[in-house]
mmCIF file of C-alpha atoms in Angstrom:
data_model
loop_
_atom_site.group_PDB
_atom_site.id
_atom_site.type_symbol
_atom_site.label_atom_id
_atom_site.label_comp_id
_atom_site.label_asym_id
_atom_site.label_seq_id
_atom_site.Cartn_x
_atom_site.Cartn_y
_atom_site.Cartn_z
ATOM 1 C CA UNK E 1 0.337 63.024 -24.339
ATOM 2 C CA UNK E 2 -1.079 59.578 -23.635
ATOM 3 C CA UNK E 3 -2.157 57.472 -26.540
ATOM 4 C CA UNK E 4 -5.809 56.493 -26.265
ATOM 5 C CA UNK E 5 -6.322 52.702 -26.577
ATOM 6 C CA UNK E 6 -8.447 51.956 -29.630
ATOM 7 C CA UNK E 7 -11.517 49.721 -29.667
ATOM 8 C CA UNK E 8 -9.584 47.249 -31.817
ATOM 9 C CA UNK E 9 -6.906 46.936 -29.103
ATOM 10 C CA UNK E 10 -9.591 46.185 -26.517
ATOM 11 C CA UNK E 11 -11.212 43.595 -28.716
ATOM 12 C CA UNK E 12 -7.850 41.898 -29.312
ATOM 13 C CA UNK E 13 -7.142 41.801 -25.574
ATOM 14 C CA UNK E 14 -10.538 40.271 -24.846
ATOM 15 C CA UNK E 15 -9.985 37.681 -27.575
ATOM 16 C CA UNK E 16 -6.627 36.700 -26.097
ATOM 17 C CA UNK E 17 -8.107 36.446 -22.614
ATOM 18 C CA UNK E 18 -10.923 34.294 -23.976
ATOM 19 C CA UNK E 19 -8.437 32.013 -25.704
ATOM 20 C CA UNK E 20 -6.313 31.654 -22.542
ATOM 21 C CA UNK E 21 -9.414 30.906 -20.479
ATOM 22 C CA UNK E 22 -10.494 28.215 -22.920
ATOM 23 C CA UNK E 23 -7.030 26.640 -22.846
ATOM 24 C CA UNK E 24 -6.997 26.666 -19.058
ATOM 25 C CA UNK E 25 -10.392 24.950 -18.991
ATOM 26 C CA UNK E 26 -9.181 22.310 -21.430
ATOM 27 C CA UNK E 27 -6.091 21.627 -19.307
ATOM 28 C CA UNK E 28 -8.173 21.427 -16.138
ATOM 29 C CA UNK E 29 -10.615 19.017 -17.798
ATOM 30 C CA UNK E 30 -7.736 16.874 -19.100
ATOM 31 C CA UNK E 31 -6.155 16.757 -15.641
ATOM 32 C CA UNK E 32 -9.502 15.865 -14.048
ATOM 33 C CA UNK E 33 -9.939 13.035 -16.550
ATOM 34 C CA UNK E 34 -6.425 11.755 -15.908
ATOM 35 C CA UNK E 35 -6.955 11.839 -12.146
ATOM 36 C CA UNK E 36 -10.228 9.914 -12.480
ATOM 37 C CA UNK E 37 -8.480 7.370 -14.717
ATOM 38 C CA UNK E 38 -5.629 6.930 -12.244
ATOM 39 C CA UNK E 39 -8.009 6.472 -9.314
ATOM 40 C CA UNK E 40 -10.142 3.971 -11.247
ATOM 41 C CA UNK E 41 -7.014 2.057 -12.292
ATOM 42 C CA UNK E 42 -5.732 2.068 -8.732
ATOM 43 C CA UNK E 43 -8.961 0.868 -7.135
ATOM 44 C CA UNK E 44 -9.632 -1.670 -9.875
ATOM 45 C CA UNK E 45 -6.372 -3.454 -9.074
ATOM 46 C CA UNK E 46 -7.138 -3.940 -5.380
ATOM 47 C CA UNK E 47 -8.966 -7.134 -4.335
ATOM 48 C CA UNK E 48 -12.725 -6.908 -3.969
ATOM 49 C CA UNK E 49 -13.047 -9.894 -1.655
ATOM 50 C CA UNK E 50 -10.880 -11.313 1.124
ATOM 51 C CA UNK E 51 -10.591 -15.004 2.078
ATOM 52 C CA UNK E 52 -13.177 -16.212 4.580
ATOM 53 C CA UNK E 53 -12.200 -19.142 6.779
ATOM 54 C CA UNK E 54 -13.306 -20.189 10.271
ATOM 55 C CA UNK E 55 -11.117 -18.527 12.864
ATOM 56 C CA UNK E 56 -9.463 -16.127 10.393
ATOM 57 C CA UNK E 57 -10.233 -12.416 10.625
ATOM 58 C CA UNK E 58 -9.011 -9.959 7.976
ATOM 59 C CA UNK E 59 -9.670 -6.243 7.698
ATOM 60 C CA UNK E 60 -8.286 -3.658 5.281
ATOM 61 C CA UNK E 61 -8.399 0.101 4.935
ATOM 62 C CA UNK E 62 -7.083 2.165 2.051
ATOM 63 C CA UNK E 63 -6.846 5.951 1.884
ATOM 64 C CA UNK E 64 -5.487 7.357 -1.391
ATOM 65 C CA UNK E 65 -3.876 10.746 -0.862
ATOM 66 C CA UNK E 66 -3.770 12.475 -4.201
ATOM 67 C CA UNK E 67 -2.918 15.937 -5.386
ATOM 68 C CA UNK E 68 -2.978 16.524 -9.129
ATOM 69 C CA UNK E 69 -1.770 13.227 -10.580
ATOM 70 C CA UNK E 70 -0.186 12.144 -7.291
ATOM 71 C CA UNK E 71 -2.042 8.836 -7.296
ATOM 72 C CA UNK E 72 -1.470 5.166 -6.976
ATOM 73 C CA UNK E 73 1.474 3.255 -5.509
ATOM 74 C CA UNK E 74 0.282 1.287 -2.492
ATOM 75 C CA UNK E 75 -1.532 -2.047 -2.469
ATOM 76 C CA UNK E 76 -2.720 -4.830 -0.203
ATOM 77 C CA UNK E 77 -3.788 -8.364 -1.073
ATOM 78 C CA UNK E 78 -5.017 -11.566 0.553
ATOM 79 C CA UNK E 79 -5.793 -14.822 -1.255
ATOM 80 C CA UNK E 80 -6.092 -18.566 -0.758
ATOM 81 C CA UNK E 81 -3.226 -20.694 -2.080
ATOM 82 C CA UNK E 82 -3.396 -24.234 -3.502
ATOM 83 C CA UNK E 83 -2.002 -25.780 -0.305
ATOM 84 C CA UNK E 84 -4.814 -24.292 1.798
ATOM 85 C CA UNK E 85 -2.735 -21.567 3.345
ATOM 86 C CA UNK E 86 -3.389 -17.841 2.946
ATOM 87 C CA UNK E 87 -1.095 -15.434 1.097
ATOM 88 C CA UNK E 88 -0.970 -11.865 2.403
ATOM 89 C CA UNK E 89 0.921 -9.000 0.837
ATOM 90 C CA UNK E 90 1.253 -5.268 1.229
ATOM 91 C CA UNK E 91 3.539 -2.910 -0.632
ATOM 92 C CA UNK E 92 4.382 0.440 -2.112
ATOM 93 C CA UNK E 93 5.565 1.303 -5.623
ATOM 94 C CA UNK E 94 8.006 4.145 -6.181
ATOM 95 C CA UNK E 95 6.236 7.136 -7.685
ATOM 96 C CA UNK E 96 2.710 8.510 -7.551
ATOM 97 C CA UNK E 97 1.231 8.557 -11.039
ATOM 98 C CA UNK E 98 -0.582 6.365 -13.548
ATOM 99 C CA UNK E 99 2.618 4.421 -14.290
ATOM 100 C CA UNK E 100 3.004 3.607 -10.576
ATOM 101 C CA UNK E 101 -0.587 2.377 -10.411
ATOM 102 C CA UNK E 102 -0.026 0.131 -13.428
ATOM 103 C CA UNK E 103 3.243 -1.225 -12.007
ATOM 104 C CA UNK E 104 1.471 -1.916 -8.726
ATOM 105 C CA UNK E 105 -0.956 -4.122 -10.617
ATOM 106 C CA UNK E 106 1.922 -6.006 -12.231
ATOM 107 C CA UNK E 107 3.605 -6.673 -8.875
ATOM 108 C CA UNK E 108 0.373 -7.875 -7.279
ATOM 109 C CA UNK E 109 -0.426 -10.121 -10.254
ATOM 110 C CA UNK E 110 3.105 -11.543 -10.275
ATOM 111 C CA UNK E 111 2.902 -12.443 -6.583
ATOM 112 C CA UNK E 112 -0.405 -14.225 -7.070
ATOM 113 C CA UNK E 113 0.727 -16.092 -10.181
ATOM 114 C CA UNK E 114 4.053 -17.219 -8.738
ATOM 115 C CA UNK E 115 2.401 -18.286 -5.466
ATOM 116 C CA UNK E 116 0.932 -21.188 -7.423
ATOM 117 C CA UNK E 117 4.511 -22.315 -8.147
ATOM 118 C CA UNK E 118 6.034 -21.661 -4.733
ATOM 119 C CA UNK E 119 4.357 -20.267 -1.633
ATOM 120 C CA UNK E 120 7.565 -20.036 0.413
ATOM 121 C CA UNK E 121 7.773 -16.265 1.105
ATOM 122 C CA UNK E 122 11.498 -15.788 0.509
ATOM 123 C CA UNK E 123 11.572 -17.714 -2.752
ATOM 124 C CA UNK E 124 8.354 -16.054 -3.892
ATOM 125 C CA UNK E 125 9.822 -12.561 -3.436
ATOM 126 C CA UNK E 126 13.041 -13.620 -5.196
ATOM 127 C CA UNK E 127 11.136 -14.966 -8.206
ATOM 128 C CA UNK E 128 8.876 -11.910 -8.321
ATOM 129 C CA UNK E 129 11.936 -9.663 -8.231
ATOM 130 C CA UNK E 130 13.547 -11.451 -11.183
ATOM 131 C CA UNK E 131 10.274 -11.408 -13.143
ATOM 132 C CA UNK E 132 9.801 -7.658 -12.635
ATOM 133 C CA UNK E 133 13.317 -7.011 -13.907
ATOM 134 C CA UNK E 134 12.386 -8.621 -17.233
ATOM 135 C CA UNK E 135 9.676 -5.978 -17.720
ATOM 136 C CA UNK E 136 12.306 -3.283 -18.216
ATOM 137 C CA UNK E 137 10.622 -0.741 -15.961
ATOM 138 C CA UNK E 138 12.550 1.958 -14.102
ATOM 139 C CA UNK E 139 10.192 1.607 -11.143
ATOM 140 C CA UNK E 140 10.697 -0.533 -8.050
ATOM 141 C CA UNK E 141 8.474 -1.660 -5.179
ATOM 142 C CA UNK E 142 8.786 -2.455 -1.507
ATOM 143 C CA UNK E 143 6.754 -5.404 -0.274
ATOM 144 C CA UNK E 144 6.032 -7.716 2.628
ATOM 145 C CA UNK E 145 4.656 -11.186 1.900
ATOM 146 C CA UNK E 146 3.248 -13.527 4.555
ATOM 147 C CA UNK E 147 2.080 -17.131 4.384
ATOM 148 C CA UNK E 148 -0.449 -18.059 7.069
ATOM 149 C CA UNK E 149 -1.583 -21.552 7.997
ATOM 150 C CA UNK E 150 -5.124 -21.021 9.354
ATOM 151 C CA UNK E 151 -5.137 -24.433 11.038
ATOM 152 C CA UNK E 152 -2.120 -23.742 13.266
ATOM 153 C CA UNK E 153 -1.716 -19.954 13.276
ATOM 154 C CA UNK E 154 1.856 -20.340 11.998
ATOM 155 C CA UNK E 155 2.827 -17.357 9.896
ATOM 156 C CA UNK E 156 5.990 -16.980 7.796
ATOM 157 C CA UNK E 157 7.097 -13.621 6.445
ATOM 158 C CA UNK E 158 9.675 -12.071 4.135
ATOM 159 C CA UNK E 159 10.290 -8.380 3.436
ATOM 160 C CA UNK E 160 11.628 -6.575 0.380
ATOM 161 C CA UNK E 161 12.614 -3.110 1.545
ATOM 162 C CA UNK E 162 9.251 -2.531 3.217
ATOM 163 C CA UNK E 163 8.603 -1.122 6.683
ATOM 164 C CA UNK E 164 8.210 -3.780 9.414
ATOM 165 C CA UNK E 165 4.803 -4.847 10.655
ATOM 166 C CA UNK E 166 3.309 -4.720 14.137
ATOM 167 C CA UNK E 167 2.098 -7.519 16.435
ATOM 168 C CA UNK E 168 0.057 -7.711 19.616
ATOM 169 C CA UNK E 169 -1.256 -10.519 21.809
ATOM 170 C CA UNK E 170 -4.295 -10.762 24.040
ATOM 171 C CA UNK E 171 -2.135 -10.904 27.186
ATOM 172 C CA UNK E 172 -0.944 -7.330 26.692
ATOM 173 C CA UNK E 173 2.311 -7.805 24.779
ATOM 174 C CA UNK E 174 2.976 -5.854 21.562
ATOM 175 C CA UNK E 175 5.797 -4.595 19.400
ATOM 176 C CA UNK E 176 7.371 -4.251 15.971
ATOM 177 C CA UNK E 177 8.614 -7.332 14.114
ATOM 178 C CA UNK E 178 12.375 -6.884 13.761
ATOM 179 C CA UNK E 179 13.301 -9.307 11.013
ATOM 180 C CA UNK E 180 15.993 -9.160 8.352
ATOM 181 C CA UNK E 181 14.552 -7.895 5.080
ATOM 182 C CA UNK E 182 16.072 -7.750 1.631
ATOM 183 C CA UNK E 183 16.211 -4.969 -0.988
ATOM 184 C CA UNK E 184 13.131 -3.662 -2.829
ATOM 185 C CA UNK E 185 11.772 -5.573 -5.809
ATOM 186 C CA UNK E 186 12.900 -4.556 -9.278
ATOM 187 C CA UNK E 187 16.362 -3.160 -8.509
ATOM 188 C CA UNK E 188 18.847 -6.005 -8.981
ATOM 189 C CA UNK E 189 18.705 -9.690 -9.892
ATOM 190 C CA UNK E 190 19.624 -12.687 -7.779
ATOM 191 C CA UNK E 191 18.446 -11.196 -4.482
ATOM 192 C CA UNK E 192 17.689 -13.338 -1.423
ATOM 193 C CA UNK E 193 14.964 -12.712 1.141
ATOM 194 C CA UNK E 194 15.111 -14.330 4.561
ATOM 195 C CA UNK E 195 12.023 -15.873 6.090
ATOM 196 C CA UNK E 196 10.939 -15.275 9.691
ATOM 197 C CA UNK E 197 8.483 -17.572 11.480
ATOM 198 C CA UNK E 198 5.778 -16.323 13.842
ATOM 199 C CA UNK E 199 2.653 -17.656 15.503
ATOM 200 C CA UNK E 200 -0.641 -15.812 15.524
ATOM 201 C CA UNK E 201 -2.233 -16.726 18.858
ATOM 202 C CA UNK E 202 -5.876 -16.556 19.848
ATOM 203 C CA UNK E 203 -6.961 -12.945 20.138
ATOM 204 C CA UNK E 204 -3.653 -11.697 18.744
ATOM 205 C CA UNK E 205 -3.195 -9.497 15.687
ATOM 206 C CA UNK E 206 -0.650 -8.599 13.063
ATOM 207 C CA UNK E 207 -0.892 -5.159 11.462
ATOM 208 C CA UNK E 208 0.683 -4.648 8.043
ATOM 209 C CA UNK E 209 1.161 -1.068 6.851
ATOM 210 C CA UNK E 210 2.544 1.178 4.173
ATOM 211 C CA UNK E 211 4.705 4.138 5.161
ATOM 212 C CA UNK E 212 1.909 6.613 4.414
ATOM 213 C CA UNK E 213 0.275 5.385 7.615
ATOM 214 C CA UNK E 214 3.187 6.066 9.946
ATOM 215 C CA UNK E 215 5.532 8.605 8.358
ATOM 216 C CA UNK E 216 5.065 12.222 7.332
ATOM 217 C CA UNK E 217 6.096 15.825 7.991
ATOM 218 C CA UNK E 218 4.509 15.726 11.461
ATOM 219 C CA UNK E 219 5.755 12.308 12.544
ATOM 220 C CA UNK E 220 8.841 10.144 12.165
ATOM 221 C CA UNK E 221 8.445 6.520 11.150
ATOM 222 C CA UNK E 222 9.524 5.279 14.599
ATOM 223 C CA UNK E 223 6.967 7.505 16.310
ATOM 224 C CA UNK E 224 4.307 6.369 13.854
ATOM 225 C CA UNK E 225 5.060 2.697 14.440
ATOM 226 C CA UNK E 226 4.939 3.274 18.201
ATOM 227 C CA UNK E 227 1.439 4.703 17.840
ATOM 228 C CA UNK E 228 0.294 1.634 15.893
ATOM 229 C CA UNK E 229 1.880 -0.653 18.505
ATOM 230 C CA UNK E 230 -0.145 1.085 21.220
ATOM 231 C CA UNK E 231 -3.368 0.837 19.205
ATOM 232 C CA UNK E 232 -2.785 -2.839 18.419
ATOM 233 C CA UNK E 233 -2.005 -3.605 22.060
ATOM 234 C CA UNK E 234 -5.159 -1.907 23.291
ATOM 235 C CA UNK E 235 -7.279 -3.631 20.644
ATOM 236 C CA UNK E 236 -5.898 -7.099 21.430
ATOM 237 C CA UNK E 237 -6.386 -6.766 25.193
ATOM 238 C CA UNK E 238 -9.882 -5.315 24.781
ATOM 239 C CA UNK E 239 -10.867 -7.968 22.254
ATOM 240 C CA UNK E 240 -11.823 -5.412 19.597
ATOM 241 C CA UNK E 241 -12.705 -6.623 16.115
ATOM 242 C CA UNK E 242 -10.016 -6.340 13.450
ATOM 243 C CA UNK E 243 -12.189 -3.904 11.497
ATOM 244 C CA UNK E 244 -12.224 -1.500 14.441
ATOM 245 C CA UNK E 245 -8.441 -1.685 14.742
ATOM 246 C CA UNK E 246 -7.937 -1.124 10.999
ATOM 247 C CA UNK E 247 -10.214 1.921 11.145
ATOM 248 C CA UNK E 248 -8.334 3.354 14.136
ATOM 249 C CA UNK E 249 -4.951 2.871 12.465
ATOM 250 C CA UNK E 250 -5.970 4.520 9.188
ATOM 251 C CA UNK E 251 -7.588 7.358 11.156
ATOM 252 C CA UNK E 252 -4.227 8.088 12.740
ATOM 253 C CA UNK E 253 -2.703 8.506 9.281
ATOM 254 C CA UNK E 254 -4.749 11.687 8.846
ATOM 255 C CA UNK E 255 -2.713 13.463 11.525
ATOM 256 C CA UNK E 256 0.829 13.036 10.182
ATOM 257 C CA UNK E 257 0.637 15.571 7.357
ATOM 258 C CA UNK E 258 1.599 13.235 4.517
ATOM 259 C CA UNK E 259 0.598 13.409 0.857
ATOM 260 C CA UNK E 260 0.976 9.697 0.263
ATOM 261 C CA UNK E 261 -1.323 6.709 -0.025
ATOM 262 C CA UNK E 262 -2.014 4.795 3.173
ATOM 263 C CA UNK E 263 -2.877 1.089 3.350
ATOM 264 C CA UNK E 264 -3.559 -1.137 6.353
ATOM 265 C CA UNK E 265 -4.088 -4.911 6.514
ATOM 266 C CA UNK E 266 -4.978 -6.424 9.906
ATOM 267 C CA UNK E 267 -4.867 -10.180 10.524
ATOM 268 C CA UNK E 268 -6.509 -11.854 13.504
ATOM 269 C CA UNK E 269 -6.906 -15.554 14.296
ATOM 270 C CA UNK E 270 -8.807 -17.786 16.679
ATOM 271 C CA UNK E 271 -6.212 -20.544 16.708
ATOM 272 C CA UNK E 272 -4.194 -22.567 19.231
ATOM 273 C CA UNK E 273 -2.117 -20.722 21.810
ATOM 274 C CA UNK E 274 0.840 -23.099 21.930
ATOM 275 C CA UNK E 275 4.251 -21.582 21.300
ATOM 276 C CA UNK E 276 5.941 -21.837 17.919
#
């Protein structure tokens, strides 16, 4: 014969279910709070204002892709340096959590602080790398740093393990900058980063990216970069504003199926057209 479940057994089961439900709600609320904290930390470390100079056009777009605590590794920055030139950086910290967001802030702050000592891109990345190693973190970051002279359009760049950036000119030429980069920041001391010189001509653009913009399950990084090259070329020939180009590039990131942050920094300049 079957044993009939007593009222006490039913009450105990309901009590256990109630306890489990309460615990699940507490965990969900804790996770929601942590996500909100990570997002606030991430956004609070990005610049609120960009340099404004005659002839210089800057536009940024940032799309955090978060799932659970999968938040916070990418950054962009643009600031005026003591010598009158403009510092531009974009990068990606390993990991997607609160620690990555905090480390991102440290990298960005280190670049800004050391730029007051040396604005030469290769030396700046080398000094930032050595400084980050003293922090004792297990994280590392990829980064591209550029120094732009608004008066001449001359732009110097150095890369630390980051994906290359894209260029386009008003006469219909465009491509990917194939320079020699060094290793990511925060891995080993004494690293060197080579500097490449470019010229930003009138109506031309440079597009700096993080890999969340061009790489994902639906697209390889080469295919993604090719798409950005086409967009930049069309924008430069058509004379579109840098904000329109930045919006188009970040829009394309929605179609690659990634779960990563995506950052875009577009630089345009109304400067002289003479060759470098």
